[in-house]
CSV table of C-alpha atoms and ligand atoms in Angstrom, one decimal:
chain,number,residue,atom,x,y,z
Q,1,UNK,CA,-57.5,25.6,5.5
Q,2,UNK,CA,-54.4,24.0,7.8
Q,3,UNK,CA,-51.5,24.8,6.0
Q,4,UNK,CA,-49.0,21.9,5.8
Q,5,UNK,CA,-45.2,23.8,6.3
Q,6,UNK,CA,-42.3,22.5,4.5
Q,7,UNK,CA,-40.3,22.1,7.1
Q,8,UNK,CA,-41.2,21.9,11.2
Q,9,UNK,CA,-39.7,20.9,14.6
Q,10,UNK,CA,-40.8,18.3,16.6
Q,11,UNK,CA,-40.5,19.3,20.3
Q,12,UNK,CA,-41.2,16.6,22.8
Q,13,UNK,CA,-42.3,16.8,26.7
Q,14,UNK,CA,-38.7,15.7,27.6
Q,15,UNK,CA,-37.0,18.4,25.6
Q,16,UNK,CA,-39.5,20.5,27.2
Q,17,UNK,CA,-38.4,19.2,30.7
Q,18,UNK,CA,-34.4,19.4,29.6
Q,19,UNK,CA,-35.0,23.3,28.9
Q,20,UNK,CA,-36.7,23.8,32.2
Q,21,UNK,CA,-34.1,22.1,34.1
Q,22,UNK,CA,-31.4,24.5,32.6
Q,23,UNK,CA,-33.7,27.6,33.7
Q,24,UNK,CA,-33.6,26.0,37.1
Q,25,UNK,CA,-30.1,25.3,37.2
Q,26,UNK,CA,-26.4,27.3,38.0
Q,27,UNK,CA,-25.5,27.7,34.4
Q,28,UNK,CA,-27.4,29.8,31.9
Q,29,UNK,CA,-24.4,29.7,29.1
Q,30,UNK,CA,-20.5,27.7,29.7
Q,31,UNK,CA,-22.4,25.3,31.6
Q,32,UNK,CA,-22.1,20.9,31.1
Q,33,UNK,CA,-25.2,21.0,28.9
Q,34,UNK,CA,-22.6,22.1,26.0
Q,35,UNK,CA,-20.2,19.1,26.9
Q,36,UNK,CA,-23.5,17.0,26.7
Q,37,UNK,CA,-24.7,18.2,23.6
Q,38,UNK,CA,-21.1,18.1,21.9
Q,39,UNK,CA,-20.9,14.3,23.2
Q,40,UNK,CA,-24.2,13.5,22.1
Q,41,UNK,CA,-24.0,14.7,18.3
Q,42,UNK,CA,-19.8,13.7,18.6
Q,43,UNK,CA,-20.8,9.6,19.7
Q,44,UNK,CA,-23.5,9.6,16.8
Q,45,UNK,CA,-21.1,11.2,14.4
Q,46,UNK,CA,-17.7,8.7,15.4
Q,47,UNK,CA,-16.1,11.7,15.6
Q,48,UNK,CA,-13.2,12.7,17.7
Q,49,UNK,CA,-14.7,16.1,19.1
Q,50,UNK,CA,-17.9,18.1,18.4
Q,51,UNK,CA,-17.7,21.7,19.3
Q,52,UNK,CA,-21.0,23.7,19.7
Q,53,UNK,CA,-21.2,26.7,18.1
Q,54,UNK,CA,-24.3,29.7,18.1
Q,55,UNK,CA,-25.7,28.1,14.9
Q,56,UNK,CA,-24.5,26.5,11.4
Q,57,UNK,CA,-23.2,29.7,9.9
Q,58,UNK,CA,-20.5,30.8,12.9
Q,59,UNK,CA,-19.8,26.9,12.7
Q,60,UNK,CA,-18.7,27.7,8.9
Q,61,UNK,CA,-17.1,31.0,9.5
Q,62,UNK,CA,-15.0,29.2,12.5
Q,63,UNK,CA,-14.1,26.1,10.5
Q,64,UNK,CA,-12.9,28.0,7.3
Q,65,UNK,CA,-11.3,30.6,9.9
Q,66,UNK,CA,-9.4,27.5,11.9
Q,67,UNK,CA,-8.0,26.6,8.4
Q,68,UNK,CA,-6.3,29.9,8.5
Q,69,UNK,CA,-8.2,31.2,4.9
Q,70,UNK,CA,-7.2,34.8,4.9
Q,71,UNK,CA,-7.0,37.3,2.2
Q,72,UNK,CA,-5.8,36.2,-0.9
Q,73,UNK,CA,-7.2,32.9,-0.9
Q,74,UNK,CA,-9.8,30.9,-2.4
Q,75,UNK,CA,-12.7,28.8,-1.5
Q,76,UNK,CA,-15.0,26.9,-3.7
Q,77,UNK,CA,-18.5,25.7,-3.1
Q,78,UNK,CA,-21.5,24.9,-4.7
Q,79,UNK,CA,-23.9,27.4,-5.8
Q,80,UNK,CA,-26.9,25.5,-4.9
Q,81,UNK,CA,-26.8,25.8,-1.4
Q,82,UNK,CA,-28.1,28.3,1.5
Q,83,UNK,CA,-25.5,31.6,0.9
Q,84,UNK,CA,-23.8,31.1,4.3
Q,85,UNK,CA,-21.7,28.0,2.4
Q,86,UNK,CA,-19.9,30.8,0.7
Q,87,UNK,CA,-20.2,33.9,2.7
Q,88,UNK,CA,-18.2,32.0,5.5
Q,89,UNK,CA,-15.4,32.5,3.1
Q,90,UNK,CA,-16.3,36.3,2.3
Q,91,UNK,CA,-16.0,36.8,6.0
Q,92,UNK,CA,-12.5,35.8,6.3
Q,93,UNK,CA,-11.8,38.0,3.4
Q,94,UNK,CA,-11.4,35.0,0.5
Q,95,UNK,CA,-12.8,35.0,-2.4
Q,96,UNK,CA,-15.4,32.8,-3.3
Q,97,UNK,CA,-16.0,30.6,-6.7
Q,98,UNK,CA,-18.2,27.8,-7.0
Q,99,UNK,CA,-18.4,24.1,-9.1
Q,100,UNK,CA,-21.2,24.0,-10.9
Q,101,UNK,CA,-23.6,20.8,-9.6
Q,102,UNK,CA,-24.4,16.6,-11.1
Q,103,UNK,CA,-27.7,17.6,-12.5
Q,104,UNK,CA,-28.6,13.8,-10.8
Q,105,UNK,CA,-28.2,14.8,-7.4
Q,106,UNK,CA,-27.7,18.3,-7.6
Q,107,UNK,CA,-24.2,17.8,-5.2
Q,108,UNK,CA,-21.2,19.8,-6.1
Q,109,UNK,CA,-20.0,17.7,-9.1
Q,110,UNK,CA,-16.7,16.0,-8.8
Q,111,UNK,CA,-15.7,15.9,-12.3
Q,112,UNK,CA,-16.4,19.8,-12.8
Q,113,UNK,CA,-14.0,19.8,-10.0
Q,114,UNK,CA,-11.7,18.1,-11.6
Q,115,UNK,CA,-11.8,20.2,-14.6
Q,116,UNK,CA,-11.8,23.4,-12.7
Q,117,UNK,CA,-8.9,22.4,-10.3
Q,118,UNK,CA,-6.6,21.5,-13.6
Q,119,UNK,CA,-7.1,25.4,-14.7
Q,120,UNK,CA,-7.3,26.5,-11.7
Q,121,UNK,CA,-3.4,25.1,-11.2
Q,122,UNK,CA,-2.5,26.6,-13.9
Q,123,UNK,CA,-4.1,30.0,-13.3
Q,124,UNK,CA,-2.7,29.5,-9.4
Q,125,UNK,CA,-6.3,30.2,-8.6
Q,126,UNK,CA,-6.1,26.6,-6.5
Q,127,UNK,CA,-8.3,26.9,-3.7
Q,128,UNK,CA,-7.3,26.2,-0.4
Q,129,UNK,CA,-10.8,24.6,0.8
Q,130,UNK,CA,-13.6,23.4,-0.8
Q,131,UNK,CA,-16.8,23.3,1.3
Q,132,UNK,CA,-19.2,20.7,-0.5
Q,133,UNK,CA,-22.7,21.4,0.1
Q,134,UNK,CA,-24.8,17.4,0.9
Q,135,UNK,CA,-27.8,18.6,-0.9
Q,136,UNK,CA,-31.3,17.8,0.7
Q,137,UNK,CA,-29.4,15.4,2.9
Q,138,UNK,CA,-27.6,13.2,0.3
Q,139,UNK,CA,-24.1,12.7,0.7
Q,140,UNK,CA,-21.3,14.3,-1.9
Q,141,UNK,CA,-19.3,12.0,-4.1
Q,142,UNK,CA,-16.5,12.4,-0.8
Q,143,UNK,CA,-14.4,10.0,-1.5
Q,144,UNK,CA,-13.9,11.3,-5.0
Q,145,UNK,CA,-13.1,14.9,-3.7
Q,146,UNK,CA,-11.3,13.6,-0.8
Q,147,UNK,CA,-9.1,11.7,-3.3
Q,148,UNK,CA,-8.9,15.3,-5.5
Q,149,UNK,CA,-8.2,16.9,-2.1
Q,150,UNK,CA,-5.2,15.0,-1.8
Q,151,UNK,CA,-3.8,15.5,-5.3
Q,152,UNK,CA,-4.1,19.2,-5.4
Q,153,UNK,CA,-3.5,20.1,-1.8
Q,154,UNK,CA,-6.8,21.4,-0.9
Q,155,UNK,CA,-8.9,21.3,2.5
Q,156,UNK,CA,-12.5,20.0,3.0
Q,157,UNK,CA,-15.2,21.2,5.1
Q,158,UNK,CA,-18.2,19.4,4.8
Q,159,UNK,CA,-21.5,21.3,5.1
Q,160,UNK,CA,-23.6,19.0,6.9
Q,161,UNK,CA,-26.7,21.1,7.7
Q,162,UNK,CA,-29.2,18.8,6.0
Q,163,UNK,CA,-27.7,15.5,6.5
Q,164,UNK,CA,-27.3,14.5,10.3
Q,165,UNK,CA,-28.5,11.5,10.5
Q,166,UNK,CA,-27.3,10.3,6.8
Q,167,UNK,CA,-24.6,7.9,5.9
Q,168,UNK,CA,-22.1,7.5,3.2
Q,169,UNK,CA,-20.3,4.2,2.4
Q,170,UNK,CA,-22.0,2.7,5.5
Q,171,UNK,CA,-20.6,5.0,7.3
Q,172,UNK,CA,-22.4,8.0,9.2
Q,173,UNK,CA,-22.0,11.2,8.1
Q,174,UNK,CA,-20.6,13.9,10.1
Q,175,UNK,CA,-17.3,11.3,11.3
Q,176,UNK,CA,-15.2,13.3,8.8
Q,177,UNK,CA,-13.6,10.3,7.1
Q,178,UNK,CA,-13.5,12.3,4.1
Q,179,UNK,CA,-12.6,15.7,5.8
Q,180,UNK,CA,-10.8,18.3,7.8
Q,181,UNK,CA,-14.3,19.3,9.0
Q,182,UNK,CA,-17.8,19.3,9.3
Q,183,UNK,CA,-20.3,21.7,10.2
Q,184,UNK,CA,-24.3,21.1,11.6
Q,185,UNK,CA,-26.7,23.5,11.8
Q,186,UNK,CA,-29.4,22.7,14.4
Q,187,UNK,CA,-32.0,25.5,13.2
Q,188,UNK,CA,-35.7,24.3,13.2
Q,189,UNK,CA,-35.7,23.3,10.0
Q,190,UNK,CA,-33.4,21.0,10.2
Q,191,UNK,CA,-33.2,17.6,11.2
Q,192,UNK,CA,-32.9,18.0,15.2
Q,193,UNK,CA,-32.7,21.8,16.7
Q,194,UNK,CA,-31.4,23.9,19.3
Q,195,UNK,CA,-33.6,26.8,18.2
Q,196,UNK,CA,-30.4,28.2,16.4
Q,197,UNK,CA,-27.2,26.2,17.1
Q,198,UNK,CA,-24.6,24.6,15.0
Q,199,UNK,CA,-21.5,22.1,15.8
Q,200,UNK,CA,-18.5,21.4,14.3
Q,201,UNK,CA,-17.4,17.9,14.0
Q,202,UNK,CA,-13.1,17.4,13.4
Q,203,UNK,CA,-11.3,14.1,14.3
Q,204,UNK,CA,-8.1,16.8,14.4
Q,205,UNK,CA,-7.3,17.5,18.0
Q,206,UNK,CA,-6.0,21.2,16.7
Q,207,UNK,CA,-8.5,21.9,14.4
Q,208,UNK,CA,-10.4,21.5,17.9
Q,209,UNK,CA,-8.8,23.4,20.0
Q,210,UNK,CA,-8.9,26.4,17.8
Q,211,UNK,CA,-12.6,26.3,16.7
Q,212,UNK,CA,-13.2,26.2,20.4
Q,213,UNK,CA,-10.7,29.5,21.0
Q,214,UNK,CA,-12.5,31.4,17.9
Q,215,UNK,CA,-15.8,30.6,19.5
Q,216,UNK,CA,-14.7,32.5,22.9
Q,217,UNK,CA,-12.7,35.7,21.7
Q,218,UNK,CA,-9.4,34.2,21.5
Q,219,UNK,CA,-9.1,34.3,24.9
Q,220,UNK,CA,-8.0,31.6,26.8
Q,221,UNK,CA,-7.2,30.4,30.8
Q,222,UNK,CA,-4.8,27.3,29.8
Q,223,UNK,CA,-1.2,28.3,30.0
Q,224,UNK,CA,-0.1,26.7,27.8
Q,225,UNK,CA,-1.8,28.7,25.1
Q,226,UNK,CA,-0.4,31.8,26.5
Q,227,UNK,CA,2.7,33.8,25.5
Q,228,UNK,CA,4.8,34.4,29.0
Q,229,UNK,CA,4.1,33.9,32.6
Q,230,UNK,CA,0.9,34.3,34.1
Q,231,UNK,CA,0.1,36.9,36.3
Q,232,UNK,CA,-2.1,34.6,38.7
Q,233,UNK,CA,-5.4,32.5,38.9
Q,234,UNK,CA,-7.3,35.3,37.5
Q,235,UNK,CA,-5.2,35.5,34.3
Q,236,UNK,CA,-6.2,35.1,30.6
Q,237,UNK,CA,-5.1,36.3,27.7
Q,238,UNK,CA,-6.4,36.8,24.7
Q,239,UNK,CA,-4.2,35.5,22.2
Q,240,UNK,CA,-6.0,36.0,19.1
Q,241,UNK,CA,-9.2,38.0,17.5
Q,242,UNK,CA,-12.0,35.8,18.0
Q,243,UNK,CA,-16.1,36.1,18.4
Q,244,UNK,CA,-18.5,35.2,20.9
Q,245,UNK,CA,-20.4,32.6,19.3
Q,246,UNK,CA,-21.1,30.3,22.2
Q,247,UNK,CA,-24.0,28.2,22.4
Q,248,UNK,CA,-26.2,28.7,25.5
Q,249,UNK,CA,-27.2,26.0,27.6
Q,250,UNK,CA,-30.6,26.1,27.4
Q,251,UNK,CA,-30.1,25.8,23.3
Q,252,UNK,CA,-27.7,22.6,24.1
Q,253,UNK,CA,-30.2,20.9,26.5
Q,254,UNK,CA,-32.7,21.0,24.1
Q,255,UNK,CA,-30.2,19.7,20.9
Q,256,UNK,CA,-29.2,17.2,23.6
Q,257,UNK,CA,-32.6,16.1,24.7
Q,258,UNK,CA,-33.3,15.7,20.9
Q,259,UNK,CA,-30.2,13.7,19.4
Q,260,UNK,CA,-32.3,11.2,21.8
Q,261,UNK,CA,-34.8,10.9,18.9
Q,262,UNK,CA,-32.7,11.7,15.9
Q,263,UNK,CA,-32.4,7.5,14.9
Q,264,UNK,CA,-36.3,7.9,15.1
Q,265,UNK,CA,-36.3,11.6,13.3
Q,266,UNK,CA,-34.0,9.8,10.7
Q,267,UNK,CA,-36.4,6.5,10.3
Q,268,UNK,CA,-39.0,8.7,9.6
Q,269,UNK,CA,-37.7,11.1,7.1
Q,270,UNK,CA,-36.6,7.9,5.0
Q,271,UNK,CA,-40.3,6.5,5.4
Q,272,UNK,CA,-41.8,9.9,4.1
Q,273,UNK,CA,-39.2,9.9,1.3
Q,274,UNK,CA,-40.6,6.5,-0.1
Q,275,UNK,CA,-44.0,7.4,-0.3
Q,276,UNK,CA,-43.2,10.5,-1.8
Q,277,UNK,CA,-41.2,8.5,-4.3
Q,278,UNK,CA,-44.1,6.0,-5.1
Q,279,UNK,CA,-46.0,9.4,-5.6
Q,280,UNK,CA,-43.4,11.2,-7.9
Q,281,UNK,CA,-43.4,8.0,-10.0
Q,282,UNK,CA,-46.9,8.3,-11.6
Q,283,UNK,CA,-46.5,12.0,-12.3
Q,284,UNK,CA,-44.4,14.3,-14.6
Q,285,UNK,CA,-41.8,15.2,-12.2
Q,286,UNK,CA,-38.3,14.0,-11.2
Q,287,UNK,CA,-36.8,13.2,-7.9
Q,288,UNK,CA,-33.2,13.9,-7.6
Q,289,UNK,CA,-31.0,10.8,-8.5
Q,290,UNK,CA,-29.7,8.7,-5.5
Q,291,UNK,CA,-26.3,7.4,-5.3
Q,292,UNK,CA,-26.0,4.1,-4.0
Q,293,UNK,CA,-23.4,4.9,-1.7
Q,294,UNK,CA,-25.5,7.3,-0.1
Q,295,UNK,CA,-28.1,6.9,2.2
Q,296,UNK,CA,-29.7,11.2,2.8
Q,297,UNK,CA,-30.7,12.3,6.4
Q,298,UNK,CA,-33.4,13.5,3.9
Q,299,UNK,CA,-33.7,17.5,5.2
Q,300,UNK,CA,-35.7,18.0,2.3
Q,301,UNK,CA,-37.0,16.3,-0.4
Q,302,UNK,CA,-37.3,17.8,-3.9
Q,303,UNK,CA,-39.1,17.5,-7.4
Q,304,UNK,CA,-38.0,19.0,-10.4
Q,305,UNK,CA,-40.4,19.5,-12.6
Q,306,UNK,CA,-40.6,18.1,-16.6
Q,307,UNK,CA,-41.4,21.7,-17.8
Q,308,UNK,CA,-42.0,20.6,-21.3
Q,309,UNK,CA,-44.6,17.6,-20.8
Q,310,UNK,CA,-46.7,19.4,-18.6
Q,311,UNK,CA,-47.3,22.9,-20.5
Q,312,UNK,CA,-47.5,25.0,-16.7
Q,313,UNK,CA,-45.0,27.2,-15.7
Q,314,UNK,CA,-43.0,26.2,-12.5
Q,315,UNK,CA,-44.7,29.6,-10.8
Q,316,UNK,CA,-48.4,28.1,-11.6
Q,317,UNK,CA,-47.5,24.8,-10.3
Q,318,UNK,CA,-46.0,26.6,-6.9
Q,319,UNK,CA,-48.9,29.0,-6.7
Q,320,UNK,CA,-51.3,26.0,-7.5
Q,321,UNK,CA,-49.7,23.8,-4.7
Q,322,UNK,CA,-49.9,27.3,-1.9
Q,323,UNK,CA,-53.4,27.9,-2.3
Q,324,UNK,CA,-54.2,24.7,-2.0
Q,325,UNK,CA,-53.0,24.4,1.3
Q,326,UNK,CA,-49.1,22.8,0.9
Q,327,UNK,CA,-46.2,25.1,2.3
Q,328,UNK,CA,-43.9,23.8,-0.2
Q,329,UNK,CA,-40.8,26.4,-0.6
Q,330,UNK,CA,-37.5,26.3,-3.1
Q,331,UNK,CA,-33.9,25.3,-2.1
Q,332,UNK,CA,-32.8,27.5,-3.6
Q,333,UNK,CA,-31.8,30.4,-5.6
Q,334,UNK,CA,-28.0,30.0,-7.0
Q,335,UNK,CA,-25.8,31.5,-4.9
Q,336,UNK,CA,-23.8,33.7,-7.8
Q,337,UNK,CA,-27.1,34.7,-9.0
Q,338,UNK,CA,-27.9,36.8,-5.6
Q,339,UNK,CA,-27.5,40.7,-6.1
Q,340,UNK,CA,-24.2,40.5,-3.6
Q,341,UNK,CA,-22.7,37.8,-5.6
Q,342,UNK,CA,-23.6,39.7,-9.1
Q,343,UNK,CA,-21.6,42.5,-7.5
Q,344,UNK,CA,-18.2,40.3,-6.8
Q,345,UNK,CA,-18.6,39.8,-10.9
Q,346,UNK,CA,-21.4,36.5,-10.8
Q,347,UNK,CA,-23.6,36.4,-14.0
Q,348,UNK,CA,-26.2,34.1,-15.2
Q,349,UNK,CA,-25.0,31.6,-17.6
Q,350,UNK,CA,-21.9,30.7,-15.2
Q,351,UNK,CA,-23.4,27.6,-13.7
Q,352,UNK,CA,-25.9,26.0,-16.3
Q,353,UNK,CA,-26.1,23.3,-14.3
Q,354,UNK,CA,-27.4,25.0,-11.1
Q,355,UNK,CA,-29.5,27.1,-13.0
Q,356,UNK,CA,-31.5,24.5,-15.0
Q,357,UNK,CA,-31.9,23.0,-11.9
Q,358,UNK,CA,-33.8,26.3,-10.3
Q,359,UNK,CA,-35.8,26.7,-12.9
Q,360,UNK,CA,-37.6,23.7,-12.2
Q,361,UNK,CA,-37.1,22.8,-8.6
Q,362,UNK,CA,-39.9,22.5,-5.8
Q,363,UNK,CA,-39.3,21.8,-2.1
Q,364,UNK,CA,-42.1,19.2,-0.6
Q,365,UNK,CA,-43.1,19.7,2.9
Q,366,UNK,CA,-41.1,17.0,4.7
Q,367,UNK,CA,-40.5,16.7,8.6
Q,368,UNK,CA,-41.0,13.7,10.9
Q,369,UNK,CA,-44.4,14.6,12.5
Q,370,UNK,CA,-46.2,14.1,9.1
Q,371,UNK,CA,-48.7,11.5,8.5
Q,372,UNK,CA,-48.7,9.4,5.6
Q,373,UNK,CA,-52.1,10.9,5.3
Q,374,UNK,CA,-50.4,14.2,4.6
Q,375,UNK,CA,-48.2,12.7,1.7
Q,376,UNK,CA,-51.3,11.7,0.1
Q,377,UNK,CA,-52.6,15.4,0.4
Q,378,UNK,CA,-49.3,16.4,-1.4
Q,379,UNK,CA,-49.5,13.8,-4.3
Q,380,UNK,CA,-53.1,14.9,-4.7
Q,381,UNK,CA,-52.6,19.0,-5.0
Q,382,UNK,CA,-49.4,17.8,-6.8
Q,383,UNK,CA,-51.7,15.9,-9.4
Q,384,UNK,CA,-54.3,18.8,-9.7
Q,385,UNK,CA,-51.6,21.3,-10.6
Q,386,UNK,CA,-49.8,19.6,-13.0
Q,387,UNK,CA,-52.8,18.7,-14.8
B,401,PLP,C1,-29.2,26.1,7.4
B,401,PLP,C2,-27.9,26.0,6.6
B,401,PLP,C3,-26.7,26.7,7.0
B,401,PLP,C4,-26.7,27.7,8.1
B,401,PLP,O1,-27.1,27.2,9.3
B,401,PLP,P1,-27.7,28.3,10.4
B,401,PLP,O2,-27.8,27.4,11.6
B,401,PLP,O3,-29.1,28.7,9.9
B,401,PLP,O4,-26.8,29.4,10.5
B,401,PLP,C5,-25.6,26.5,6.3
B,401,PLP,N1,-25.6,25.7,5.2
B,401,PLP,C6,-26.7,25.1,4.8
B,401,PLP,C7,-26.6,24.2,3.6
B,401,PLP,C8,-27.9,25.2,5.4
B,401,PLP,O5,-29.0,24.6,5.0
């Protein structure tokens, strides 16, 4: 039986051709495919700069990093989301706390913000970034926490990983109207890849420049960076600790070579969502809710099951859905409730919201190269195990 995967990239014969040229080519790594790349996602976004980065989780570690988080501080996410939301934080050596989600649309919700960010002053627990999380693809309520962001002095960086490609208030996603930062992950899930690869999108000409010093060591060649004289034309310095979490060129051709079909990626995504919401409406299962002023780069689409109509067990409906042949998955497992997260003092209970949600949650296979043929196969296997 062909097993239709949740997620799966669509590789073309002119990304093919774009990697092959790289192999041929001077530059295997700090070559112009990165400026290409960072253009290419940058003009889509409306963004000032794009800077690539080795994939969506350095992006995070460098944004929250460029924000100077140290020890001491605190950063708030949501605890539905892939763990690398919060253990960018962990890594600069903040601590981490989350805002429970809507139970709609499953984003960070911005009036548990609210109410957290009133004790939190109190407390002087304030964080000093919040990272919210556009769930499946669906924008956050940003210009409600941009507008809390302002009033209690915190940063934003938007996680972006599922939602290139998305819009919010008309406006694409990714142009950091709402934000300090945001941060795309190109894995091959996702909606266009690099193989692994992220970018970080800022319309803050600092915020910039240091994302792009963390990414190479610290070390830079301009000197005007540099403390003293230089020594010569062979000079550097390193002028703080930073990583190596450069992109290679042959990842950035290929992301380039692919932002080329991301209007046609994102078409596609929406057309597969509105079949699977014709299906969803004649069974007994929820999509999550839309808000109007988002339109989602759709990464994933998700039903939550009505537990109590349909008598199965969320594992019998999964198990029923794999053996017949749909890869569907689950996005995901609460952060908090992850054995590293227990250890930091997380229980079960914290975050009814999130948890409810888990309980019930499916992930549908969703990626542009489906047929409508293939939706059908879903709503059928969907039908048989619920029944
Ligand atoms: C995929 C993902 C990341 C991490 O991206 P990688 O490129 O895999 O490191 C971060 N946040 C979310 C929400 C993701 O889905």
């Amino acid at each position: 039986m062909n097993v239709l995967p949740y997620g799966r990239q669509s590789i073309s014969e002119q990304d093919i051709a774009a990697v092959v040229e790289v192999l041929r080519s001077d530059f295997l790594t700090q070559g112009p495919a990165i400026g290409r790349f960072e253009s290419a996602v940058n003009d889509w976004c409306g963004s000032r700069h794009g800077v690539a980065i080795s994939n969506g989780t350095a992006a995070l570690h460098l944004a929250v990093k460029a924000l100077g988080v140290g020890h001491g501080d605190w950063v708030w996410t949501s605890p539905i989301t892939f763990t690398a939301s919060a253990n960018c934080a962990r890594y600069c050596g903040a601590r981490v706390d989350f805002v429970d989600v809507d139970p709609g649309t499953v984003n960070l919700c911005p009036d548990r913000l609210a109410a957290k960010l009133e004790i939190a002053e109190k407390n002087g627990t304030s964080p000093k970034v919040v990272i919210p999380v556009h769930f499946a693809g669906q924008s956050c309520a940003m210009d409600r926490i941009h507008a809390l962001g302002q009033k209690y002095g915190f940063r934003i960086i938007e996680d972006a990983a599922h939602a290139l490609g998305g819009t919010y208030l008309n406006e694409r996603v990714g142009n950091c109207r709402w934000s300090d930062m945001v941060t795309h992950s190109f894995h091959p899930v996702k909606i266009i890849t690099s193989g692994e690869g992220g970018m970080v999108t800022t319309n803050d000409d600092e915020l910039a420049s240091r994302v792009a010093l963390l990414r190479t060591h610290g070390i830079t060649r301009d000197p005007a960076l540099m403390e003293g004289e230089s020594h010569g034309p062979w000079y550097y310095q390193q002028v703080e600790l930073g990583y190596n979490y450069r992109m290679t060129d042959i990842q950035a051709a290929l992301g380039a070579s692919q932002m080329t079909r991301l209007e046609s990626f994102a078409a596609r995504r929406r057309e597969i969502a509105s079949l699977y919401d014709a299906a969803v409406a004649s069974l007994p299962l929820h999509a999550l809710a839309r808000d109007p002023k988002a339109v989602s780069g759709w990464h994933l689409y998700m039903i939550r099951l009505d537990l109590k109509t349909i008598r199965k067990t969320r594992r019998e409906v999964f198990e029923s859905l794999r053996a017949q042949g749909i890869g569907v998955n689950v996005h995901y497992i609460p952060v908090h409730l992850q054995p590293d997260y227990a250890r930091l003092g997380f229980t079960a209970g914290m975050f009814p919201e999130a948890e409810q949600y888990y309980e019930e949650c499916i992930t549908l296979p969703m990626f542009p190269a489906m047929a409508d043929e293939d939706v059908e196969r879903v709503r059928r296997a969907l039908q048989a195990a619920v029944d």
